[in-house]
């Protein structure tokens, strides 16, 4: 074959193959159709309604099979019935931004998880106006996210051991949040509840949360809890109360009508700020470490240590009724006080660094690393 003929043949063949691979450039007849999958095609979900989740004499809706369920609008419960009852494992209930509203003043529950069911998630909506509890998460670990719980008769949300509660708000309930042992609350807010904001049992954690203007305590953990980076204010009893073996750190507790922070045996209070509380800013019982805190303008003591074997180190107290009141049998050093009614009230029998009075100003000449200063 001549070179020119061969070249033209190859060009024509390439054009033909390209045309066959590309197909027709004309649009298909008829209107355009959807090209993406629906949410139900990606992950099948069921609506909560009378057909898919029928109730019984005690519940308006019952979820009885595993899967994902969602609201399509606000739902109002029936008089004398609980709202949604989860009676299956592996359920994800998405309120989809809508509200589950109580149907009367009877002591009913908005959302409940049966006691034997696990691996459930409840998220994204409002549960309000139930006569007993907004959400009762049963006795197995659950995950609760982005719920608003308001106006419920006893408890906004009750969670069991091992549950994770995140980004929730409880307001105008009797108790905002109640947690059994090993519950973790993160980025939650409890405000204007008639009793306590957070009330938790053993080994619970309250992290990055807020408790304000509650009728009882802002945050209460009975023992071995962790309360970290929380803001607590204007509660009518105590701000933060933590039982034996707890850690309270990097918190602010202000303008509560009782104590700002109160801990019992073997607890740690570190790098917290307390101010404007009617009682002591920080009160520790025995075997506690109170370290690097700032306590100002509290009506009682800035720091009150009542029991033995407390280590009080590196704190600053100013403009309190009494700066430091420390009982016998404690270790006390590296602290500072200014403008309190009495700066230091240290009982005999405490191992205390020297107290250096610098209230008139001047040059610090003490070389003791354990010195306490009035300034």
Short mmCIF file of C-alpha atoms in Angstrom, two decimals:
data_model
loop_
_atom_site.label_atom_id
_atom_site.label_comp_id
_atom_site.label_asym_id
_atom_site.label_seq_id
_atom_site.Cartn_x
_atom_site.Cartn_y
_atom_site.Cartn_z
CA UNK A 1 0.00 0.00 0.00
CA UNK A 2 1.28 3.44 -0.92
CA UNK A 3 2.24 5.70 2.00
CA UNK A 4 -0.40 8.31 1.18
CA UNK A 5 -3.14 5.69 0.90
CA UNK A 6 -2.04 4.11 4.22
CA UNK A 7 -2.06 7.48 6.00
CA UNK A 8 -5.56 8.35 4.81
CA UNK A 9 -6.86 4.92 5.84
CA UNK A 10 -5.50 5.31 9.39
CA UNK A 11 -7.03 8.79 9.76
CA UNK A 12 -10.47 7.57 8.64
CA UNK A 13 -10.27 4.58 11.01
CA UNK A 14 -9.37 6.79 13.98
CA UNK A 15 -12.27 9.16 13.29
CA UNK A 16 -14.70 6.23 13.04
CA UNK A 17 -13.53 4.67 16.31
CA UNK A 18 -13.78 7.98 18.17
CA UNK A 19 -17.31 8.52 16.92
CA UNK A 20 -18.35 5.04 18.01
CA UNK A 21 -16.90 5.53 21.55
CA UNK A 22 -18.52 8.90 22.12
CA UNK A 23 -22.04 7.99 21.04
CA UNK A 24 -24.72 10.38 19.95
CA UNK A 25 -24.42 13.97 21.06
CA UNK A 26 -28.17 14.49 20.83
CA UNK A 27 -30.14 14.44 24.15
CA UNK A 28 -32.57 11.54 24.69
CA UNK A 29 -36.24 12.22 24.02
CA UNK A 30 -38.53 13.35 26.85
CA UNK A 31 -37.92 15.47 30.01
CA UNK A 32 -34.74 14.95 32.04
CA UNK A 33 -35.00 12.47 34.92
CA UNK A 34 -33.23 12.27 38.31
CA UNK A 35 -29.65 11.08 38.26
CA UNK A 36 -28.98 10.88 42.03
CA UNK A 37 -30.15 8.30 44.55
CA UNK A 38 -32.78 9.28 47.14
CA UNK A 39 -32.00 9.13 50.86
CA UNK A 40 -34.04 5.94 51.12
CA UNK A 41 -31.98 4.38 48.32
CA UNK A 42 -28.72 5.34 50.00
CA UNK A 43 -29.87 4.19 53.45
CA UNK A 44 -33.51 3.07 53.82
CA UNK A 45 -35.38 4.96 56.54
CA UNK A 46 -38.90 4.72 57.88
CA UNK A 47 -41.23 7.50 58.95
CA UNK A 48 -42.59 7.54 62.47
CA UNK A 49 -46.35 7.43 62.02
CA UNK A 50 -49.43 5.33 62.73
CA UNK A 51 -48.72 2.98 59.81
CA UNK A 52 -45.01 2.21 60.08
CA UNK A 53 -44.69 2.45 63.90
CA UNK A 54 -48.18 1.75 65.29
CA UNK A 55 -48.64 2.11 69.02
CA UNK A 56 -50.67 0.35 71.68
CA UNK A 57 -52.69 1.28 74.75
CA UNK A 58 -49.57 2.68 76.49
CA UNK A 59 -47.61 4.27 73.63
CA UNK A 60 -48.56 6.47 70.71
CA UNK A 61 -45.72 5.01 68.58
CA UNK A 62 -43.62 1.84 68.94
CA UNK A 63 -40.40 1.13 67.05
CA UNK A 64 -40.15 -2.67 67.14
CA UNK A 65 -37.57 -3.50 64.45
CA UNK A 66 -33.95 -2.35 63.96
CA UNK A 67 -33.28 0.44 61.50
CA UNK A 68 -33.37 4.18 60.91
CA UNK A 69 -36.52 6.19 61.65
CA UNK A 70 -37.33 9.87 61.18
CA UNK A 71 -39.99 12.51 61.79
CA UNK A 72 -41.60 14.43 58.95
CA UNK A 73 -43.24 17.05 61.18
CA UNK A 74 -44.09 17.84 64.78
CA UNK A 75 -45.84 15.00 66.62
CA UNK A 76 -48.15 15.39 69.61
CA UNK A 77 -48.68 12.52 71.99
CA UNK A 78 -52.04 11.29 73.18
CA UNK A 79 -53.51 11.89 76.60
CA UNK A 80 -52.49 9.10 78.97
CA UNK A 81 -49.88 7.59 76.61
CA UNK A 82 -46.12 7.73 76.33
CA UNK A 83 -44.77 9.08 73.05
CA UNK A 84 -42.24 6.92 71.18
CA UNK A 85 -41.11 3.62 72.67
CA UNK A 86 -38.00 1.97 71.20
CA UNK A 87 -38.35 -1.80 71.58
CA UNK A 88 -35.50 -3.06 69.39
CA UNK A 89 -31.73 -3.07 69.19
CA UNK A 90 -29.79 -0.99 66.66
CA UNK A 91 -32.26 1.85 66.20
CA UNK A 92 -31.42 5.36 65.02
CA UNK A 93 -34.24 7.83 65.67
CA UNK A 94 -33.85 11.20 63.93
CA UNK A 95 -36.37 13.85 64.94
CA UNK A 96 -35.24 15.71 61.82
CA UNK A 97 -35.49 19.09 63.56
CA UNK A 98 -39.10 18.59 64.66
CA UNK A 99 -40.71 18.32 68.11
CA UNK A 100 -42.34 15.52 70.07
CA UNK A 101 -44.86 17.32 72.27
CA UNK A 102 -46.54 15.94 75.38
CA UNK A 103 -50.21 15.18 75.08
CA UNK A 104 -51.26 16.15 78.60
CA UNK A 105 -50.22 16.58 82.22
CA UNK A 106 -50.18 12.85 83.06
CA UNK A 107 -46.78 11.45 84.15
CA UNK A 108 -45.74 10.16 80.73
CA UNK A 109 -42.43 9.88 78.84
CA UNK A 110 -41.68 11.43 75.47
CA UNK A 111 -39.11 8.90 74.19
CA UNK A 112 -38.16 5.72 76.03
CA UNK A 113 -35.75 2.88 75.28
CA UNK A 114 -36.75 -0.53 76.61
CA UNK A 115 -34.50 -1.86 79.33
CA UNK A 116 -32.93 -4.71 77.34
CA UNK A 117 -32.29 -2.86 74.07
CA UNK A 118 -28.90 -1.43 73.09
CA UNK A 119 -27.01 0.41 70.35
CA UNK A 120 -29.64 3.11 69.96
CA UNK A 121 -29.18 6.74 68.89
CA UNK A 122 -31.65 9.61 69.36
CA UNK A 123 -30.90 12.91 67.71
CA UNK A 124 -31.81 16.31 66.32
CA UNK A 125 -35.06 17.72 67.65
CA UNK A 126 -37.13 18.89 70.60
CA UNK A 127 -38.88 16.83 73.29
CA UNK A 128 -41.12 19.03 75.43
CA UNK A 129 -44.09 19.15 77.70
CA UNK A 130 -44.10 15.56 79.01
CA UNK A 131 -45.43 15.09 82.52
CA UNK A 132 -42.69 12.71 83.69
CA UNK A 133 -39.52 12.56 81.55
CA UNK A 134 -38.62 13.93 78.18
CA UNK A 135 -36.23 11.09 77.28
CA UNK A 136 -35.68 7.94 79.35
CA UNK A 137 -32.80 6.14 77.68
CA UNK A 138 -33.25 2.84 79.52
CA UNK A 139 -30.55 0.72 81.17
CA UNK A 140 -28.19 0.18 78.21
CA UNK A 141 -25.72 2.66 76.68
CA UNK A 142 -27.23 5.03 74.13
CA UNK A 143 -26.04 8.02 72.16
CA UNK A 144 -28.07 11.23 72.29
CA UNK A 145 -27.20 14.23 70.11
CA UNK A 146 -28.60 17.70 69.55
CA UNK A 147 -31.81 17.42 71.55
CA UNK A 148 -33.69 20.29 73.19
CA UNK A 149 -35.53 19.15 76.31
CA UNK A 150 -37.93 21.62 77.87
CA UNK A 151 -40.86 21.79 80.21
CA UNK A 152 -40.82 18.12 81.23
CA UNK A 153 -42.21 17.27 84.64
CA UNK A 154 -39.41 15.33 86.33
CA UNK A 155 -36.30 15.00 84.15
CA UNK A 156 -35.38 16.38 80.78
CA UNK A 157 -33.12 13.45 79.90
CA UNK A 158 -32.19 10.36 81.88
CA UNK A 159 -29.31 8.23 80.60
CA UNK A 160 -27.82 4.96 81.78
CA UNK A 161 -24.31 3.60 82.23
CA UNK A 162 -21.93 4.17 79.36
CA UNK A 163 -24.14 6.60 77.45
CA UNK A 164 -22.77 9.51 75.43
CA UNK A 165 -24.77 12.76 75.49
CA UNK A 166 -23.59 15.58 73.22
CA UNK A 167 -24.78 19.06 72.24
CA UNK A 168 -28.06 18.92 74.15
CA UNK A 169 -29.99 21.64 76.00
CA UNK A 170 -32.29 21.09 78.98
CA UNK A 171 -34.38 23.99 80.25
CA UNK A 172 -37.41 24.46 82.50
CA UNK A 173 -37.56 20.81 83.58
CA UNK A 174 -37.41 19.74 87.21
CA UNK A 175 -33.93 18.20 86.72
CA UNK A 176 -32.22 18.98 83.45
CA UNK A 177 -29.97 15.93 82.99
CA UNK A 178 -29.77 12.80 85.14
CA UNK A 179 -27.02 10.25 84.51
CA UNK A 180 -26.27 6.93 86.12
CA UNK A 181 -22.63 5.88 86.46
CA UNK A 182 -20.19 6.28 83.55
CA UNK A 183 -22.31 8.70 81.55
CA UNK A 184 -20.50 11.41 79.61
CA UNK A 185 -22.06 14.81 78.90
CA UNK A 186 -20.21 16.99 76.39
CA UNK A 187 -21.12 20.52 75.23
CA UNK A 188 -24.48 20.43 76.99
CA UNK A 189 -26.37 23.26 78.70
CA UNK A 190 -28.78 23.07 81.64
CA UNK A 191 -30.61 26.31 82.41
CA UNK A 192 -33.60 27.43 84.49
CA UNK A 193 -34.49 23.94 85.72
CA UNK A 194 -36.40 24.04 89.00
CA UNK A 195 -33.93 21.72 90.74
CA UNK A 196 -30.50 20.61 89.51
CA UNK A 197 -28.93 21.23 86.13
CA UNK A 198 -26.82 18.03 85.96
CA UNK A 199 -27.25 15.27 88.53
CA UNK A 200 -24.91 12.32 87.96
CA UNK A 201 -23.84 9.21 89.81
CA UNK A 202 -20.50 7.41 89.90
CA UNK A 203 -17.70 7.92 87.35
CA UNK A 204 -19.66 10.41 85.28
CA UNK A 205 -18.05 13.15 83.19
CA UNK A 206 -19.38 16.63 82.44
CA UNK A 207 -17.20 18.32 79.84
CA UNK A 208 -17.30 21.74 78.17
CA UNK A 209 -20.82 22.34 79.49
CA UNK A 210 -22.88 25.11 81.10
CA UNK A 211 -25.25 25.12 84.09
CA UNK A 212 -26.95 28.37 85.02
CA UNK A 213 -29.93 29.70 86.95
CA UNK A 214 -31.08 26.31 88.17
CA UNK A 215 -33.06 26.01 91.41
CA UNK A 216 -30.66 23.50 92.97
CA UNK A 217 -27.06 22.66 92.14
CA UNK A 218 -25.52 23.47 88.80
CA UNK A 219 -23.49 20.24 88.45
CA UNK A 220 -23.52 17.36 90.93
CA UNK A 221 -21.47 14.14 90.59
CA UNK A 222 -21.76 11.79 93.54
CA UNK A 223 -18.22 10.34 93.32
CA UNK A 224 -15.20 9.74 91.11
CA UNK A 225 -16.40 12.16 88.47
CA UNK A 226 -14.65 14.51 86.06
CA UNK A 227 -15.95 18.05 85.63
CA UNK A 228 -13.75 19.82 83.11
CA UNK A 229 -13.92 23.20 81.36
CA UNK A 230 -17.45 23.95 82.55
CA UNK A 231 -19.13 27.27 83.30
CA UNK A 232 -21.56 27.34 86.22
CA UNK A 233 -23.39 30.45 87.43
CA UNK A 234 -26.36 31.84 89.33
CA UNK A 235 -27.64 28.56 90.70
CA UNK A 236 -29.71 28.75 93.88
CA UNK A 237 -27.74 26.16 95.85
CA UNK A 238 -24.18 25.12 95.02
CA UNK A 239 -22.33 25.66 91.77
CA UNK A 240 -20.29 22.43 91.43
CA UNK A 241 -20.43 19.55 93.91
CA UNK A 242 -18.22 16.48 93.38
CA UNK A 243 -17.85 13.45 95.63
CA UNK A 244 -14.84 11.39 96.66
CA UNK A 245 -12.13 10.88 94.07
CA UNK A 246 -13.32 13.53 91.61
CA UNK A 247 -11.44 16.01 89.44
CA UNK A 248 -12.68 19.54 88.84
CA UNK A 249 -10.42 21.48 86.48
CA UNK A 250 -10.45 24.61 84.34
CA UNK A 251 -13.99 25.50 85.43
CA UNK A 252 -15.62 28.84 86.24
CA UNK A 253 -18.19 28.98 89.03
CA UNK A 254 -19.69 32.37 89.84
CA UNK A 255 -22.60 34.09 91.60
CA UNK A 256 -24.14 30.95 93.04
CA UNK A 257 -26.14 31.29 96.26
CA UNK A 258 -24.03 28.67 98.04
CA UNK A 259 -20.49 27.43 97.46
CA UNK A 260 -18.79 27.84 94.13
CA UNK A 261 -17.03 24.45 94.16
CA UNK A 262 -17.33 21.80 96.85
CA UNK A 263 -15.37 18.52 96.80
CA UNK A 264 -15.02 15.68 99.27
CA UNK A 265 -12.25 13.18 100.03
CA UNK A 266 -9.38 12.57 97.67
CA UNK A 267 -10.46 15.05 95.01
CA UNK A 268 -8.58 17.60 92.92
CA UNK A 269 -9.55 21.20 92.15
CA UNK A 270 -7.13 22.75 89.70
CA UNK A 271 -6.94 25.99 87.69
CA UNK A 272 -10.54 27.04 88.37
CA UNK A 273 -12.00 30.51 88.87
CA UNK A 274 -14.67 31.24 91.46
CA UNK A 275 -16.22 34.65 92.10
CA UNK A 276 -19.26 36.28 93.63
CA UNK A 277 -20.56 33.15 95.37
CA UNK A 278 -22.42 33.63 98.65
CA UNK A 279 -20.46 30.85 100.35
CA UNK A 280 -16.83 29.81 99.93
CA UNK A 281 -15.32 29.95 96.48
CA UNK A 282 -13.79 26.48 96.95
CA UNK A 283 -14.40 24.11 99.84
CA UNK A 284 -12.40 20.89 100.20
CA UNK A 285 -12.88 18.22 102.84
CA UNK A 286 -9.92 15.84 103.36
CA UNK A 287 -7.03 14.42 101.29
CA UNK A 288 -7.68 16.90 98.49
CA UNK A 289 -5.37 18.89 96.25
CA UNK A 290 -6.39 22.52 95.61
CA UNK A 291 -3.94 24.02 93.19
CA UNK A 292 -3.51 27.16 91.06
CA UNK A 293 -7.04 28.51 91.47
CA UNK A 294 -8.27 32.12 91.48
CA UNK A 295 -10.96 32.97 94.04
CA UNK A 296 -12.32 36.52 94.26
CA UNK A 297 -15.25 38.42 95.81
CA UNK A 298 -16.83 35.38 97.43
CA UNK A 299 -18.92 36.10 100.53
CA UNK A 300 -17.33 33.32 102.56
CA UNK A 301 -13.77 32.07 102.28
CA UNK A 302 -11.90 32.14 99.04
CA UNK A 303 -10.62 28.66 99.89
CA UNK A 304 -11.88 26.64 102.86
CA UNK A 305 -10.14 23.36 103.80
CA UNK A 306 -11.97 21.70 106.66
CA UNK A 307 -10.38 18.25 106.91
CA UNK A 308 -6.85 16.93 107.20
CA UNK A 309 -4.24 15.99 104.61
CA UNK A 310 -5.16 18.67 102.09
CA UNK A 311 -2.48 20.19 99.86
CA UNK A 312 -3.20 23.86 99.16
CA UNK A 313 -0.71 25.22 96.67
CA UNK A 314 -0.26 28.17 94.34
CA UNK A 315 -3.71 29.74 94.74
CA UNK A 316 -4.68 33.43 94.75
CA UNK A 317 -7.57 34.78 96.83
CA UNK A 318 -8.69 38.42 96.77
CA UNK A 319 -11.60 40.44 98.16
CA UNK A 320 -13.29 37.47 99.87
CA UNK A 321 -14.69 37.41 103.39
CA UNK A 322 -11.64 35.36 104.40
CA UNK A 323 -8.87 34.56 101.94
CA UNK A 324 -7.77 31.14 103.25
CA UNK A 325 -9.20 29.19 106.19
CA UNK A 326 -7.11 26.05 106.58
CA UNK A 327 -7.64 23.40 109.25
CA UNK A 328 -4.92 21.46 111.06
CA UNK A 329 -3.01 18.67 109.36
CA UNK A 330 -2.72 20.28 105.89
CA UNK A 331 0.16 21.37 103.66
CA UNK A 332 -0.03 25.05 102.67
CA UNK A 333 2.49 26.90 100.53
CA UNK A 334 3.01 29.21 97.56
CA UNK A 335 -0.33 30.99 97.96
CA UNK A 336 -1.19 34.70 97.78
CA UNK A 337 -3.95 36.86 99.22
CA UNK A 338 -5.04 40.47 98.85
CA UNK A 339 -7.85 42.64 100.18
CA UNK A 340 -9.78 39.92 102.02
CA UNK A 341 -11.52 40.57 105.34
CA UNK A 342 -8.81 38.33 106.78
CA UNK A 343 -6.15 37.13 104.40
CA UNK A 344 -4.96 34.00 106.23
CA UNK A 345 -6.60 31.93 108.97
CA UNK A 346 -4.28 28.94 109.37
CA UNK A 347 -4.92 26.53 112.25
CA UNK A 348 -2.03 25.21 114.34
CA UNK A 349 -0.78 21.85 113.16
CA UNK A 350 -0.71 22.80 109.47
CA UNK A 351 2.62 22.60 107.65
CA UNK A 352 2.67 26.10 106.15
CA UNK A 353 5.29 28.07 104.33
CA UNK A 354 6.19 31.45 105.86
CA UNK A 355 3.59 34.18 105.43
CA UNK A 356 5.21 37.32 104.07
CA UNK A 357 3.27 40.55 104.50
CA UNK A 358 3.74 42.78 101.45
CA UNK A 359 0.56 44.83 101.82
CA UNK A 360 2.61 48.00 102.06
CA UNK A 361 4.50 47.13 98.89
CA UNK A 362 8.27 46.98 98.68
CA UNK A 363 10.80 44.43 97.53
CA UNK A 364 10.35 40.74 98.11
CA UNK A 365 13.36 39.55 100.08
CA UNK A 366 12.16 36.10 101.12
CA UNK A 367 14.09 33.34 99.40
CA UNK A 368 11.71 30.62 100.50
CA UNK A 369 10.12 28.75 97.59
CA UNK A 370 7.24 27.85 99.92
CA UNK A 371 6.37 31.39 101.05
CA UNK A 372 2.78 32.65 101.11
CA UNK A 373 2.25 36.33 100.38
CA UNK A 374 -0.21 38.96 101.52
CA UNK A 375 0.01 41.84 99.07
#
